[in-house]
Coordinates of C-alpha atoms in Angstrom, one line a residue:
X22 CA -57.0 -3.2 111.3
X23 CA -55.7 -5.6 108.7
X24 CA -51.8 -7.1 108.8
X25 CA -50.5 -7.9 105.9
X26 CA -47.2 -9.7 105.2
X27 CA -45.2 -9.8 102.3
X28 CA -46.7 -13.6 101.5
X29 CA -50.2 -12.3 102.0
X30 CA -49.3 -9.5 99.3
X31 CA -47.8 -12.3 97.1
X32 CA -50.9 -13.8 97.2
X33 CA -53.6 -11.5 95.9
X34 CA -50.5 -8.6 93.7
X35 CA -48.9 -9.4 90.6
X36 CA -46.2 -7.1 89.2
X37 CA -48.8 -6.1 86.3
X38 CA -51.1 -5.0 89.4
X39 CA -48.3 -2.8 90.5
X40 CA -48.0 -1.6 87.3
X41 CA -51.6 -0.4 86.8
X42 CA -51.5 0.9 90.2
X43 CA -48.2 3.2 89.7
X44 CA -49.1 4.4 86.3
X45 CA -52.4 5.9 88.2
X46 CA -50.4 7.3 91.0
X47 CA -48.3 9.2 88.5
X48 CA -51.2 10.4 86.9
X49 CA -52.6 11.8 89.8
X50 CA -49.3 13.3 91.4
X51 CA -49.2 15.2 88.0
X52 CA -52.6 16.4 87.6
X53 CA -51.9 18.0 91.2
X54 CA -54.7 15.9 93.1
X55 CA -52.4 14.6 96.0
X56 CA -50.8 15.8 98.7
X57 CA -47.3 14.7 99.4
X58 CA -45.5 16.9 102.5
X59 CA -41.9 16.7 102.5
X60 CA -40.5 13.5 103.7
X61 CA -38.9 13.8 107.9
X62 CA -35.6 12.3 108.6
X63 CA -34.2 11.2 112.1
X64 CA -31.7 10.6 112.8
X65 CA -30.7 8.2 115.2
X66 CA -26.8 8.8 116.5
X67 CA -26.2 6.2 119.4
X68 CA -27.4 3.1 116.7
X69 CA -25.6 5.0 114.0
X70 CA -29.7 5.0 112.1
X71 CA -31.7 7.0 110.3
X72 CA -35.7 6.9 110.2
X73 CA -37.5 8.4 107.5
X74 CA -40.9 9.1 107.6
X75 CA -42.7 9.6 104.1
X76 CA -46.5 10.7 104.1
X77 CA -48.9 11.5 101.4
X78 CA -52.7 11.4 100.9
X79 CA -55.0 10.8 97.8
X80 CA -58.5 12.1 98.0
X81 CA -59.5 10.3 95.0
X82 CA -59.0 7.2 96.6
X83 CA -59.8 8.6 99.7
X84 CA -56.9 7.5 101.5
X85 CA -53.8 8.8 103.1
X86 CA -51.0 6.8 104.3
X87 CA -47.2 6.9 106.1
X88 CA -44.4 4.8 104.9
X89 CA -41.7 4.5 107.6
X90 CA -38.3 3.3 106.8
X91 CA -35.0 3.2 108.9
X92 CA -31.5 2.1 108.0
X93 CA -29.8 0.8 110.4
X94 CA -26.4 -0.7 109.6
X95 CA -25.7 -2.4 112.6
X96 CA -28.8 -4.7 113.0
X97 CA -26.9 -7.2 111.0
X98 CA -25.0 -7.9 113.9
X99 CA -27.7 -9.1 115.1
X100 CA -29.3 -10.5 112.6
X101 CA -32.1 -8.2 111.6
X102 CA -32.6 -6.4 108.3
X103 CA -30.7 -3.3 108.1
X104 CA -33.2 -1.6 106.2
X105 CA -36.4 -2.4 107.8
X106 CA -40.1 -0.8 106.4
X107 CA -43.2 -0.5 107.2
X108 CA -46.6 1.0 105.6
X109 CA -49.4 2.8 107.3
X110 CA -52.7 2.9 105.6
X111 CA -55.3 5.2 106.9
X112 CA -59.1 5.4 106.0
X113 CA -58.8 9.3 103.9
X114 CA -62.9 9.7 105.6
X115 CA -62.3 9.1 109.0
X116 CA -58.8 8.8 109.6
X117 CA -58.4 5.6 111.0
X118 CA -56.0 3.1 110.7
X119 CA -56.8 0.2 108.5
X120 CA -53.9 -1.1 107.3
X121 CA -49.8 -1.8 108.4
X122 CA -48.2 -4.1 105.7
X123 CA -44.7 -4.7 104.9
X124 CA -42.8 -2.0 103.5
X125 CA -39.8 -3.5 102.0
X126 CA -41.3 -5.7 99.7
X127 CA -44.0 -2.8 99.3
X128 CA -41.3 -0.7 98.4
X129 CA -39.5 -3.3 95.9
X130 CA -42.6 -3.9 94.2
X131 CA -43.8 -0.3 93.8
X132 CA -39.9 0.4 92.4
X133 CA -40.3 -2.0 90.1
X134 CA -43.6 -1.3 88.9
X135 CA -42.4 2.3 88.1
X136 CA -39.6 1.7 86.0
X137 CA -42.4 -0.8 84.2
X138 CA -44.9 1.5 83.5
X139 CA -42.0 3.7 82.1
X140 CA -40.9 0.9 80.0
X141 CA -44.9 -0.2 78.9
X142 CA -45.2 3.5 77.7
X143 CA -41.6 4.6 76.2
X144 CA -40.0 1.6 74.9
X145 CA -40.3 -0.3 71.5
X146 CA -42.9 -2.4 70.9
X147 CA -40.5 -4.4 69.2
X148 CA -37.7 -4.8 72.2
X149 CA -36.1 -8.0 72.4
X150 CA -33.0 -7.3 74.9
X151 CA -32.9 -6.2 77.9
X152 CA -30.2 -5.3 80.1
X153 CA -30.1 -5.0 83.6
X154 CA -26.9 -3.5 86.3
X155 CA -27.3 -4.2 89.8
X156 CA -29.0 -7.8 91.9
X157 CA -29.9 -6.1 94.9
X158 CA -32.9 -5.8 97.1
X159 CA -34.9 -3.7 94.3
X160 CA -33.8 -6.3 91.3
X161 CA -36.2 -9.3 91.1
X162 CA -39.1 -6.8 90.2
X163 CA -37.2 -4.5 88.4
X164 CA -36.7 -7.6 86.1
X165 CA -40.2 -8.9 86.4
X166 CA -41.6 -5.6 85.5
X167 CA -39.6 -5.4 82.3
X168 CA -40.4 -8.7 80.7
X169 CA -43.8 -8.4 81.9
X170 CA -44.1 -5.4 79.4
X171 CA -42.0 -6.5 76.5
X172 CA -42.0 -9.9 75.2
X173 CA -38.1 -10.0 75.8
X174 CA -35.9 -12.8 74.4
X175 CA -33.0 -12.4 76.6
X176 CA -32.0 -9.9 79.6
X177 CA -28.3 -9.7 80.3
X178 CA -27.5 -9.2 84.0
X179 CA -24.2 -6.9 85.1
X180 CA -23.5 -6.9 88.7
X181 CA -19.7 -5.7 90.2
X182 CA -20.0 -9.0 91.9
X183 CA -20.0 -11.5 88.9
X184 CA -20.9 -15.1 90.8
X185 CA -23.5 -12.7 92.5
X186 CA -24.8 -12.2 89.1
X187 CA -24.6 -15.5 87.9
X188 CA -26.8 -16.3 91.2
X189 CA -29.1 -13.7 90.6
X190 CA -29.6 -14.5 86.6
X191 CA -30.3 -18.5 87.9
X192 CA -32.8 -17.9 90.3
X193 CA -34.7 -15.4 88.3
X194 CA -34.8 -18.0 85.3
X195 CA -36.4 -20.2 87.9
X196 CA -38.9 -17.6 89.3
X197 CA -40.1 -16.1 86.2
X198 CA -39.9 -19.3 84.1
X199 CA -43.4 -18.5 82.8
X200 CA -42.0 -15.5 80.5
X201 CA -40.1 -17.7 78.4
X202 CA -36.9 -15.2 78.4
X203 CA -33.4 -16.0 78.6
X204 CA -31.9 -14.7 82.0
X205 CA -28.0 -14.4 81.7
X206 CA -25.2 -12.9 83.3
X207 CA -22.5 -11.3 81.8
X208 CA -19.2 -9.1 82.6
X209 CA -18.9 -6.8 80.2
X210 CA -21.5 -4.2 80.9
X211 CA -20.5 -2.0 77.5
X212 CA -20.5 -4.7 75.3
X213 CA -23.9 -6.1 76.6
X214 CA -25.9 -2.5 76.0
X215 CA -24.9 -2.2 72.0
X216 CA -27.5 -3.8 70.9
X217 CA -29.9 -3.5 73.9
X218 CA -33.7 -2.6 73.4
X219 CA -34.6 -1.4 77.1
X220 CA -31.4 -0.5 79.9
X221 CA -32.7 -0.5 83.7
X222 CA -29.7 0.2 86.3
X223 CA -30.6 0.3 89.7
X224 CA -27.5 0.6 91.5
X225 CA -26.3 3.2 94.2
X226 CA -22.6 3.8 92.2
X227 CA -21.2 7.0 92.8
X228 CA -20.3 7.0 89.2
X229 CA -21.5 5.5 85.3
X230 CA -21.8 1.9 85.2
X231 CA -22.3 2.3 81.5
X232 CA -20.1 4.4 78.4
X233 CA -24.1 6.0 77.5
X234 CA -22.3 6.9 73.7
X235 CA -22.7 3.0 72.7
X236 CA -26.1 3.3 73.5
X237 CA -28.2 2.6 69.8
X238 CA -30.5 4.4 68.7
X239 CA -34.3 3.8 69.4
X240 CA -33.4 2.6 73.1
X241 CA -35.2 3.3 76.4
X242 CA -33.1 3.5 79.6
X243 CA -34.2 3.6 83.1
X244 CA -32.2 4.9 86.1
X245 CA -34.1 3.8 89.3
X246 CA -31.0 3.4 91.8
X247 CA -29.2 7.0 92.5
X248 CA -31.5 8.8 94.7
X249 CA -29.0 11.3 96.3
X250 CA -27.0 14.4 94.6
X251 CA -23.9 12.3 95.1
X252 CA -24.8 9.2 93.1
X253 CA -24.6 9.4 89.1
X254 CA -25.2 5.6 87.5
X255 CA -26.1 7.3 84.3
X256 CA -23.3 8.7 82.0
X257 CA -23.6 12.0 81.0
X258 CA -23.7 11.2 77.3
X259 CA -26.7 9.4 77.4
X260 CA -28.2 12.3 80.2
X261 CA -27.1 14.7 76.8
X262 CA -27.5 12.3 73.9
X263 CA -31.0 11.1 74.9
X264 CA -34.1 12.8 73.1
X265 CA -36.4 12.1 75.1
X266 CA -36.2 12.4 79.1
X267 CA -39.2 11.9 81.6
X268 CA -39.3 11.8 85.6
X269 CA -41.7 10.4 88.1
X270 CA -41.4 13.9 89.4
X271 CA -39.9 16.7 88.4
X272 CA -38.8 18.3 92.2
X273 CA -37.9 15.1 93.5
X274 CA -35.2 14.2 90.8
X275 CA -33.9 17.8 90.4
X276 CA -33.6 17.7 94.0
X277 CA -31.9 14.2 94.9
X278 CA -30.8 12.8 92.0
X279 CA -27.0 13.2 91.0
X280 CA -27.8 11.9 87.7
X281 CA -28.8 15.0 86.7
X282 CA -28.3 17.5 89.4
X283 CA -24.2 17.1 88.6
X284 CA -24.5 17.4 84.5
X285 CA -26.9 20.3 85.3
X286 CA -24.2 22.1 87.7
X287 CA -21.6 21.0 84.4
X288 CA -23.9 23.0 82.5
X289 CA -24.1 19.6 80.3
X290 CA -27.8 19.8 80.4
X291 CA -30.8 22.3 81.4
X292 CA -34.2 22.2 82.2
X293 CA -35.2 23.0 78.8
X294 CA -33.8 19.1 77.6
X295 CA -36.3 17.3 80.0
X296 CA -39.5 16.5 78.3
X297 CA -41.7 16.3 81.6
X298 CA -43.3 14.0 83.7
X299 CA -44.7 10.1 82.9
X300 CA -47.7 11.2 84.9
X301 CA -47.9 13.9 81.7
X302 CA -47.7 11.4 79.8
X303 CA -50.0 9.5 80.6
X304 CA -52.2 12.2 81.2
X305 CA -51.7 13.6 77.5
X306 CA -50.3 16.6 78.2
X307 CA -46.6 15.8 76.9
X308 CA -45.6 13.7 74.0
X309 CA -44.1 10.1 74.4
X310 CA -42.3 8.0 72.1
X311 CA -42.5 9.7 68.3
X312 CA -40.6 7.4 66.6
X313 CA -38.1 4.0 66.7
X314 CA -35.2 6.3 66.1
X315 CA -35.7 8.3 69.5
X316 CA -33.4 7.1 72.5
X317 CA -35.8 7.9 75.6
X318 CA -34.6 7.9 79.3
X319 CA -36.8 8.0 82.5
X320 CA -35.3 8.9 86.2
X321 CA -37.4 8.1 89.1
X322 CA -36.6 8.8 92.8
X323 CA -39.9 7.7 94.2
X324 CA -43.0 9.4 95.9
X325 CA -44.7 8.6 98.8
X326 CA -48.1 8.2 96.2
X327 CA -46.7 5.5 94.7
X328 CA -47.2 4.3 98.3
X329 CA -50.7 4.9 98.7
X330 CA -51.9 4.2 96.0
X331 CA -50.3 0.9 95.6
X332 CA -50.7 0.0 99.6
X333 CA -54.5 1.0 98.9
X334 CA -55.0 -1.5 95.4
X335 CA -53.0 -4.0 98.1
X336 CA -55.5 -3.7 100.8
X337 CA -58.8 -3.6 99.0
X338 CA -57.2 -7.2 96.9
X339 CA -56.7 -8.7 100.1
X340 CA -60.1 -8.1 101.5
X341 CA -61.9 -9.1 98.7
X342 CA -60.1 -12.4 99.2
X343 CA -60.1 -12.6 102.9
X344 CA -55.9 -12.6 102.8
X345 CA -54.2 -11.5 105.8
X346 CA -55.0 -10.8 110.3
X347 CA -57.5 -8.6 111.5
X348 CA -57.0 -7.2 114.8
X349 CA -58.7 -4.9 117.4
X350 CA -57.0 -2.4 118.8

C-alpha cells in the first residue's frame, strides 16, 4: 500500500494534470461507464460532526475508490483541521487497497481542476480578466486552474474579508509568479465583473455575491462553492440571462445546489434552459461555446469520479517516480 501526502502529490501533479484527469472523469460519468452509489452521511452528535463517505468505481481504469471526509467544528479547539479528508484507492481487479492519500488537498485540487476544464472548454480564447469571490481552502487552485487555461492579464480577487483578500492576492502573486498575471484585490465586487472575461465564485453565501445583469456579453462564469439547496452565490439574472448553462452532473446540481434548485422552485428557470453536461461536451454530444457573444455558465457540486480518477493519475505518477511510503499491512 502506498501513502501519499499532500507534498508527495505536489511533487509528481500539476494543476494541468488535474485538469486532463477531470475532463476524462466527466467524460466517463456522462457516457454512463461509472458507478457512483449515493454518497452516506453520519452523523456524529456527541462531537457535534458529520462523516461522509463518497464511493465510486471506474472500470475503465479499473479502479474503484472511497473518499471520506468529516467536519468537525470543534477540532480547532484543539488544534486539528476541522475538515479533515482522506482517499481510499482500491485495485478495480482484485480489490485491494493500494492507495490512502490526502484528501483535502485531493479535494482542492480536483475542485479546481473542474472549474478549469470548464473554463479551457467554454471561455474565450481571448480572455484577459479574471475575477475571482472567495480565498478559502478551495481558492489557490481555483486560481491556478484559471490562468493555467487563459493567458490572463489580471485576476481581481473579492473576499468579504478585504485584508484577507489583500493576503490571499499577495501570496498567490508569489506562488504562481510563472504565469506572468497580475493578482489584485479589490472591494467592489460589481464594478470588478463589468468588464470580466471568466467569473469563478467559490463561496458558501447564502445569497448573490454578484448583481449577474452587469455581466458582459461573451463571459463565462463558474459557480463551484454552493453545494446545498440553501446556498445561492449566483444571481438569478445571470442563472436566467446566461445562454449557455452546463453541470458536472445533472442529478447532483438539481439535487444540492440552491443556485438553481431556488430560481427553479421561482419558476425563473426550467430544465429546458440547461444545455447539459461538460462530460457531453466533451464527449460531442451537446454544443459548447458558438460564438463570442454567448455568456456561458457552468455549476459543479462534485462527484466521487472526479475522485478516482484523479486519486488513480495521482498514484500511477507517484510510482513511476518512486514518490511516497510503502507499507505492509
Amino acid at each position: 500500500m502506498l501513502i501519499l501526502t499532500k507534498q508527495d502529490i505536489k511533487k509528481v501533479f500539476t494543476i494541468k494534470d488535474a485538469i486532463d484527469a477531470d475532463k476524462d472523469a466527466l467524460r466517463i460519468y456522462s457516457d454512463g461507464k461509472s458507478v457512483v452509489p449515493l454518497r452516506v452521511n453520519i452523523d456524529i452528535p456527541k462531537e457535534e460532526g458529520q462523516s461522509l463517505f463518497m464511493p465510486a468505481y471506474v472500470e475503465e481504469l479499473d479502479a474503484t475508490g472511497i473518499k471520506i471526509v468529516s467536519v468537525f467544528p470543534k477540532n480547532i479547539e484543539i488544534g486539528k483541521p476541522s475538515v479533515p479528508a482522506q482517499m481510499i484507492l482500491l485495485d478495480g481487479k482484485t480489490g485491494e487497497v493500494i492507495a490512502i492519500m490526502d484528501g483535502t488537498y485531493l479535494t482542492q485540487l480536483r475542485t479546481g481542476a473542474v472549474q478549469g476544464a470548464a473554463t479551457d472548454i467554454l471561455a474565450r480564447k481571448d480572455s484577459k480578466i479574471g475575477v475571482l469571490f472567495g480565498t478559502g481552502g478551495q481558492a489557490g487552485t481555483q486560481l491556478e486552474a484559471m490562468v493555467c487555461v487563459r493567458n490572463l492579464e489580471e485576476v481581481r480577487v473579492i473576499d468579504i474579508n478585504n485584508d484577507r483578500a489583500k493576503e490571499f492576492a499577495n501570496n498567490m502573486q508569489q506562488q504562481l509568479a510563472e504565469y506572468n498575471t497580475k493578482i489584485i484585490a479589490v472591494e467592489n465586487g460589481n464594478e470588478a465583473i463589468k468588464d470580466a472575461d471568466i467569473i469563478t465564485s467559490v463561496t458558501t453565501s447564502r445569497r448573490p455575491v454578484f448583481d449577474g445583469t452587469l455581466v458582459k456579453k461573451g463571459s463565462h462564469v463558474n459557480g463551484v462553492g454552493a453545494y446545498t439547496p440553501q446556498m445561492q452565490e449566483l444571481d438569478e439574472v445571470i442563472v436566467k440571462n446566461a445562454d449557455k448553462i452546463y453541470f458536472d452532473t445533472k442529478d447532483g446540481v438539481l439535487a444540492e445546489a440552491g443556485d438553481f434548485i431556488i430560481p427553479m422552485e421561482k419558476g425563473v428557470v426550467s430544465e429546458q434552459n440547461f444545455s447539459g453536461e461538460l462530460g457531453q461536451v466533451i464527449l460531442g454530444e451537446v454544443k459548447g461555446r458558438e460564438n463570442d457573444q454567448e455568456i456561458t455558465l457552468f455549476k459543479t457540486v462534485g462527484t466521487a469520479v472526479l475522485d478516482v480518477v484523479t486519486a488513480h493519475r495521482i498514484y500511477k505518477k507517484a510510482i513511476e517516480n518512486n514518490v511516497g511510503k510503502h507499507v505492509e499491512i
